[in-house]
mmCIF file of C-alpha atoms and ligand atoms in Angstrom:
data_model
loop_
_atom_site.group_PDB
_atom_site.id
_atom_site.type_symbol
_atom_site.label_atom_id
_atom_site.label_comp_id
_atom_site.label_asym_id
_atom_site.label_seq_id
_atom_site.Cartn_x
_atom_site.Cartn_y
_atom_site.Cartn_z
ATOM 1 C CA UNK A 1 0.001 -0.004 -0.005
ATOM 2 C CA UNK A 2 1.379 3.338 -0.969
ATOM 3 C CA UNK A 3 1.213 5.921 1.789
ATOM 4 C CA UNK A 4 -1.715 8.153 1.155
ATOM 5 C CA UNK A 5 0.135 11.398 0.918
ATOM 6 C CA UNK A 6 1.063 12.976 -2.304
ATOM 7 C CA UNK A 7 4.508 14.021 -3.277
ATOM 8 C CA UNK A 8 5.572 17.456 -2.076
ATOM 9 C CA UNK A 9 7.100 17.922 -5.509
ATOM 10 C CA UNK A 10 5.006 19.781 -8.060
ATOM 11 C CA UNK A 11 2.914 17.441 -10.139
ATOM 12 C CA UNK A 12 4.526 17.371 -13.559
ATOM 13 C CA UNK A 13 1.430 15.988 -15.184
ATOM 14 C CA UNK A 14 -0.054 18.297 -17.728
ATOM 15 C CA UNK A 15 -3.508 16.856 -17.268
ATOM 16 C CA UNK A 16 -4.801 19.203 -14.615
ATOM 17 C CA UNK A 17 -8.261 17.731 -14.782
ATOM 18 C CA UNK A 18 -7.182 14.395 -13.438
ATOM 19 C CA UNK A 19 -8.166 14.290 -9.803
ATOM 20 C CA UNK A 20 -5.240 13.814 -7.408
ATOM 21 C CA UNK A 21 -5.654 10.315 -6.037
ATOM 22 C CA UNK A 22 -3.763 11.184 -2.907
ATOM 23 C CA UNK A 23 -5.236 13.526 -0.348
ATOM 24 C CA UNK A 24 -3.683 16.370 1.621
ATOM 25 C CA UNK A 25 -0.331 17.706 0.690
ATOM 26 C CA UNK A 26 2.309 17.175 3.342
ATOM 27 C CA UNK A 27 3.337 20.573 4.640
ATOM 28 C CA UNK A 28 7.102 20.647 5.172
ATOM 29 C CA UNK A 29 6.617 22.907 8.214
ATOM 30 C CA UNK A 30 4.794 19.988 9.784
ATOM 31 C CA UNK A 31 7.556 17.451 9.545
ATOM 32 C CA UNK A 32 10.834 19.315 9.099
ATOM 33 C CA UNK A 33 10.941 21.126 12.381
ATOM 34 C CA UNK A 34 10.831 19.855 15.905
ATOM 35 C CA UNK A 35 7.186 19.090 16.588
ATOM 36 C CA UNK A 36 7.118 20.796 19.978
ATOM 37 C CA UNK A 37 8.229 24.352 20.564
ATOM 38 C CA UNK A 38 10.278 24.791 23.715
ATOM 39 C CA UNK A 39 7.768 27.416 24.976
ATOM 40 C CA UNK A 40 4.696 25.353 24.165
ATOM 41 C CA UNK A 41 2.500 24.946 27.246
ATOM 42 C CA UNK A 42 2.337 21.351 28.397
ATOM 43 C CA UNK A 43 1.087 19.523 31.450
ATOM 44 C CA UNK A 44 3.681 19.273 34.154
ATOM 45 C CA UNK A 45 5.555 16.079 34.975
ATOM 46 C CA UNK A 46 3.549 15.803 38.227
ATOM 47 C CA UNK A 47 0.311 16.052 36.281
ATOM 48 C CA UNK A 48 1.539 13.343 33.892
ATOM 49 C CA UNK A 49 2.369 11.073 36.815
ATOM 50 C CA UNK A 50 -1.028 11.761 38.281
ATOM 51 C CA UNK A 51 -2.633 10.662 35.005
ATOM 52 C CA UNK A 52 -0.782 7.346 35.268
ATOM 53 C CA UNK A 53 -2.095 6.907 38.796
ATOM 54 C CA UNK A 54 -5.569 7.468 37.422
ATOM 55 C CA UNK A 55 -5.066 4.752 34.829
ATOM 56 C CA UNK A 56 -3.784 2.393 37.573
ATOM 57 C CA UNK A 57 -6.942 3.030 39.523
ATOM 58 C CA UNK A 58 -8.990 2.572 36.395
ATOM 59 C CA UNK A 59 -7.720 -1.007 35.809
ATOM 60 C CA UNK A 60 -8.553 -1.849 39.394
ATOM 61 C CA UNK A 61 -5.097 -1.475 40.923
ATOM 62 C CA UNK A 62 -4.186 0.172 44.174
ATOM 63 C CA UNK A 63 -1.621 2.819 43.146
ATOM 64 C CA UNK A 64 -0.475 3.023 46.783
ATOM 65 C CA UNK A 65 0.773 -0.562 46.973
ATOM 66 C CA UNK A 66 4.494 -0.905 47.219
ATOM 67 C CA UNK A 67 5.234 -2.397 43.860
ATOM 68 C CA UNK A 68 3.461 0.501 42.089
ATOM 69 C CA UNK A 69 4.777 3.438 44.060
ATOM 70 C CA UNK A 70 7.460 4.323 41.495
ATOM 71 C CA UNK A 71 5.459 3.197 38.482
ATOM 72 C CA UNK A 72 4.031 6.603 37.507
ATOM 73 C CA UNK A 73 7.518 8.084 37.551
ATOM 74 C CA UNK A 74 8.888 5.174 35.510
ATOM 75 C CA UNK A 75 6.068 5.397 32.984
ATOM 76 C CA UNK A 76 6.582 9.124 32.451
ATOM 77 C CA UNK A 77 10.317 8.532 32.039
ATOM 78 C CA UNK A 78 9.618 5.859 29.501
ATOM 79 C CA UNK A 79 7.325 8.326 27.667
ATOM 80 C CA UNK A 80 10.128 10.865 27.609
ATOM 81 C CA UNK A 81 12.289 8.297 25.830
ATOM 82 C CA UNK A 82 9.641 6.825 23.465
ATOM 83 C CA UNK A 83 8.415 10.242 22.450
ATOM 84 C CA UNK A 84 11.648 12.190 22.306
ATOM 85 C CA UNK A 85 11.154 12.641 18.550
ATOM 86 C CA UNK A 86 8.761 15.482 19.296
ATOM 87 C CA UNK A 87 11.718 17.527 20.471
ATOM 88 C CA UNK A 88 14.050 16.664 17.638
ATOM 89 C CA UNK A 89 14.381 18.345 14.332
ATOM 90 C CA UNK A 90 14.435 16.130 11.221
ATOM 91 C CA UNK A 91 15.830 18.902 8.953
ATOM 92 C CA UNK A 92 18.767 19.377 11.276
ATOM 93 C CA UNK A 93 19.790 15.720 11.008
ATOM 94 C CA UNK A 94 19.914 15.915 7.210
ATOM 95 C CA UNK A 95 21.556 19.283 7.202
ATOM 96 C CA UNK A 96 25.170 18.163 7.257
ATOM 97 C CA UNK A 97 25.709 16.933 3.791
ATOM 98 C CA UNK A 98 28.714 16.251 1.650
ATOM 99 C CA UNK A 99 28.673 18.081 -1.635
ATOM 100 C CA UNK A 100 30.938 15.639 -3.427
ATOM 101 C CA UNK A 101 29.315 12.619 -5.075
ATOM 102 C CA UNK A 102 32.483 11.727 -6.986
ATOM 103 C CA UNK A 103 30.543 10.810 -10.055
ATOM 104 C CA UNK A 104 28.366 8.291 -8.199
ATOM 105 C CA UNK A 105 25.102 8.176 -10.044
ATOM 106 C CA UNK A 106 23.241 5.179 -8.659
ATOM 107 C CA UNK A 107 20.989 5.063 -5.655
ATOM 108 C CA UNK A 108 22.169 4.565 -2.154
ATOM 109 C CA UNK A 109 20.183 1.930 -0.229
ATOM 110 C CA UNK A 110 20.141 1.431 3.511
ATOM 111 C CA UNK A 111 18.386 -1.756 4.394
ATOM 112 C CA UNK A 112 17.070 -3.093 7.663
ATOM 113 C CA UNK A 113 16.939 0.043 9.785
ATOM 114 C CA UNK A 114 15.306 -1.245 12.953
ATOM 115 C CA UNK A 115 12.834 1.032 14.650
ATOM 116 C CA UNK A 116 10.118 1.009 17.303
ATOM 117 C CA UNK A 117 7.241 3.454 17.104
ATOM 118 C CA UNK A 118 3.887 3.887 18.825
ATOM 119 C CA UNK A 119 0.577 3.721 16.999
ATOM 120 C CA UNK A 120 -1.462 6.815 17.377
ATOM 121 C CA UNK A 121 -4.728 4.852 17.750
ATOM 122 C CA UNK A 122 -3.814 2.782 20.751
ATOM 123 C CA UNK A 123 -0.461 4.126 21.950
ATOM 124 C CA UNK A 124 0.911 0.626 21.588
ATOM 125 C CA UNK A 125 4.229 -0.225 19.970
ATOM 126 C CA UNK A 126 4.707 -1.206 16.386
ATOM 127 C CA UNK A 127 8.182 -2.209 15.346
ATOM 128 C CA UNK A 128 10.077 -3.491 12.345
ATOM 129 C CA UNK A 129 12.479 -2.346 9.727
ATOM 130 C CA UNK A 130 12.735 0.524 7.307
ATOM 131 C CA UNK A 131 14.508 0.304 3.952
ATOM 132 C CA UNK A 132 15.465 3.634 2.404
ATOM 133 C CA UNK A 133 16.993 4.509 -0.872
ATOM 134 C CA UNK A 134 17.748 7.817 -2.554
ATOM 135 C CA UNK A 135 19.616 8.894 -5.635
ATOM 136 C CA UNK A 136 21.839 11.847 -4.763
ATOM 137 C CA UNK A 137 22.192 14.732 -7.200
ATOM 138 C CA UNK A 138 24.676 16.821 -5.300
ATOM 139 C CA UNK A 139 24.022 16.315 -1.651
ATOM 140 C CA UNK A 140 24.898 13.108 0.182
ATOM 141 C CA UNK A 141 24.315 12.469 3.867
ATOM 142 C CA UNK A 142 26.247 10.274 6.253
ATOM 143 C CA UNK A 143 24.566 6.819 6.290
ATOM 144 C CA UNK A 144 23.737 6.956 9.991
ATOM 145 C CA UNK A 145 21.679 10.050 9.335
ATOM 146 C CA UNK A 146 18.908 8.176 7.664
ATOM 147 C CA UNK A 147 18.716 5.846 10.685
ATOM 148 C CA UNK A 148 18.517 8.869 12.931
ATOM 149 C CA UNK A 149 15.830 10.444 10.733
ATOM 150 C CA UNK A 150 13.802 7.215 11.012
ATOM 151 C CA UNK A 151 14.128 7.310 14.784
ATOM 152 C CA UNK A 152 13.020 10.929 15.087
ATOM 153 C CA UNK A 153 9.785 10.232 13.227
ATOM 154 C CA UNK A 154 9.346 6.815 14.924
ATOM 155 C CA UNK A 155 9.569 8.378 18.375
ATOM 156 C CA UNK A 156 6.306 10.184 17.892
ATOM 157 C CA UNK A 157 2.793 8.877 17.755
ATOM 158 C CA UNK A 158 2.434 7.489 14.287
ATOM 159 C CA UNK A 159 0.610 5.538 11.717
ATOM 160 C CA UNK A 160 2.907 3.375 9.628
ATOM 161 C CA UNK A 161 1.636 5.156 6.522
ATOM 162 C CA UNK A 162 2.613 8.561 7.856
ATOM 163 C CA UNK A 163 5.939 7.349 9.097
ATOM 164 C CA UNK A 164 6.729 6.096 5.635
ATOM 165 C CA UNK A 165 5.582 9.286 3.941
ATOM 166 C CA UNK A 166 7.340 11.630 6.361
ATOM 167 C CA UNK A 167 10.714 9.886 5.973
ATOM 168 C CA UNK A 168 10.417 10.096 2.188
ATOM 169 C CA UNK A 169 9.208 13.707 2.173
ATOM 170 C CA UNK A 170 11.959 14.881 4.505
ATOM 171 C CA UNK A 171 14.688 13.347 2.339
ATOM 172 C CA UNK A 172 13.016 14.726 -0.741
ATOM 173 C CA UNK A 173 12.724 18.220 0.669
ATOM 174 C CA UNK A 174 16.200 18.582 2.170
ATOM 175 C CA UNK A 175 18.454 16.600 -0.127
ATOM 176 C CA UNK A 176 16.540 17.206 -3.399
ATOM 177 C CA UNK A 177 17.545 13.824 -4.766
ATOM 178 C CA UNK A 178 16.430 12.339 -8.084
ATOM 179 C CA UNK A 179 14.136 10.101 -6.118
ATOM 180 C CA UNK A 180 13.389 8.465 -2.768
ATOM 181 C CA UNK A 181 12.119 5.016 -2.051
ATOM 182 C CA UNK A 182 10.983 3.960 1.403
ATOM 183 C CA UNK A 183 9.556 0.579 2.369
ATOM 184 C CA UNK A 184 8.590 -0.209 5.984
ATOM 185 C CA UNK A 185 7.641 -3.599 7.306
ATOM 186 C CA UNK A 186 6.285 -3.719 10.829
ATOM 187 C CA UNK A 187 4.398 -5.767 13.376
ATOM 188 C CA UNK A 188 1.743 -3.895 15.304
ATOM 189 C CA UNK A 189 1.211 -5.011 18.898
ATOM 190 C CA UNK A 190 -2.260 -3.489 18.873
ATOM 191 C CA UNK A 191 -2.949 -6.263 16.383
ATOM 192 C CA UNK A 192 -0.776 -9.003 17.866
ATOM 193 C CA UNK A 193 -1.595 -8.765 21.572
ATOM 194 C CA UNK A 194 -5.083 -7.269 21.491
ATOM 195 C CA UNK A 195 -7.880 -6.954 18.929
ATOM 196 C CA UNK A 196 -7.575 -9.819 16.500
ATOM 197 C CA UNK A 197 -4.464 -11.006 18.375
ATOM 198 C CA UNK A 198 -2.607 -12.289 15.325
ATOM 199 C CA UNK A 199 1.065 -12.702 16.050
ATOM 200 C CA UNK A 200 3.549 -12.266 13.287
ATOM 201 C CA UNK A 201 1.313 -10.488 10.801
ATOM 202 C CA UNK A 202 3.422 -7.926 9.037
ATOM 203 C CA UNK A 203 2.230 -4.645 7.563
ATOM 204 C CA UNK A 204 4.060 -3.277 4.543
ATOM 205 C CA UNK A 205 3.948 0.326 3.385
ATOM 206 C CA UNK A 206 5.904 2.039 0.625
ATOM 207 C CA UNK A 207 6.489 5.454 -0.731
ATOM 208 C CA UNK A 208 8.213 6.356 -3.971
ATOM 209 C CA UNK A 209 9.088 9.737 -5.362
ATOM 210 C CA UNK A 210 10.925 10.991 -8.442
ATOM 211 C CA UNK A 211 12.683 8.323 -10.489
ATOM 212 C CA UNK A 212 11.415 5.526 -8.190
ATOM 213 C CA UNK A 213 7.856 6.579 -8.847
ATOM 214 C CA UNK A 214 8.302 7.295 -12.527
ATOM 215 C CA UNK A 215 10.600 4.428 -13.518
ATOM 216 C CA UNK A 216 9.150 0.976 -12.827
ATOM 217 C CA UNK A 217 12.506 -0.648 -13.548
ATOM 218 C CA UNK A 218 14.253 1.390 -10.812
ATOM 219 C CA UNK A 219 11.405 0.662 -8.428
ATOM 220 C CA UNK A 220 11.736 -3.044 -9.160
ATOM 221 C CA UNK A 221 15.517 -2.936 -8.749
ATOM 222 C CA UNK A 222 15.038 -1.281 -5.343
ATOM 223 C CA UNK A 223 12.509 -3.827 -4.285
ATOM 224 C CA UNK A 224 14.649 -6.775 -5.397
ATOM 225 C CA UNK A 225 17.547 -5.384 -3.407
ATOM 226 C CA UNK A 226 15.353 -4.982 -0.347
ATOM 227 C CA UNK A 227 14.026 -8.532 -0.627
ATOM 228 C CA UNK A 228 17.199 -9.816 -2.149
ATOM 229 C CA UNK A 229 19.564 -12.582 -0.976
ATOM 230 C CA UNK A 230 21.063 -12.558 2.511
ATOM 231 C CA UNK A 231 17.685 -11.922 4.141
HETATM 232 ZN ZN1 LIG B 1 -3.006 0.648 16.943
#
């Protein structure tokens, strides 16, 4: 399934009557900056811990029993870690580029970037691997930066579709490559431990821009390398 967000690049199609099959344009301001301003009013840590106590009471627990005394603090600390992506800036990560491609004109693929994110519907983890390729024109980033970019978006409440689209759009917007390809495969615990409770079901999402969208052969080559041997 292709993520349901259209390319941030201008539509080159001359047929302006054709309805855009993908809804809402992704606004770079929404995904290129840190999601939370430092001065944004937020509930205090004490209020957050109080909310955890409320949930403990809701499930029938006694928040005052010894084993649970530190739980609200631990949960809020875990939230700080799991959701630190709200305070990090994706554009900054991609900002340090190398201008020299030394004549390299193929795509760069980073396979098997492990991530854990939280689904925005249940606040339960989904985790898996991202595979990212882009074809540099002038600007190349250090390979670890694409993993960091993935983590920044993953450490926010997400849908897998948005995660896929945001990674692709950020690379597209900052590096201006000839194309970006992103495939994400993930297991959703909201599906594996609750709801239909199906373990091991994997959800795949993909997003292609530029040459990967326009050239089926390049898209196929990317996919065969992602699925390729040594997996
Ligand atoms: Zn969910």
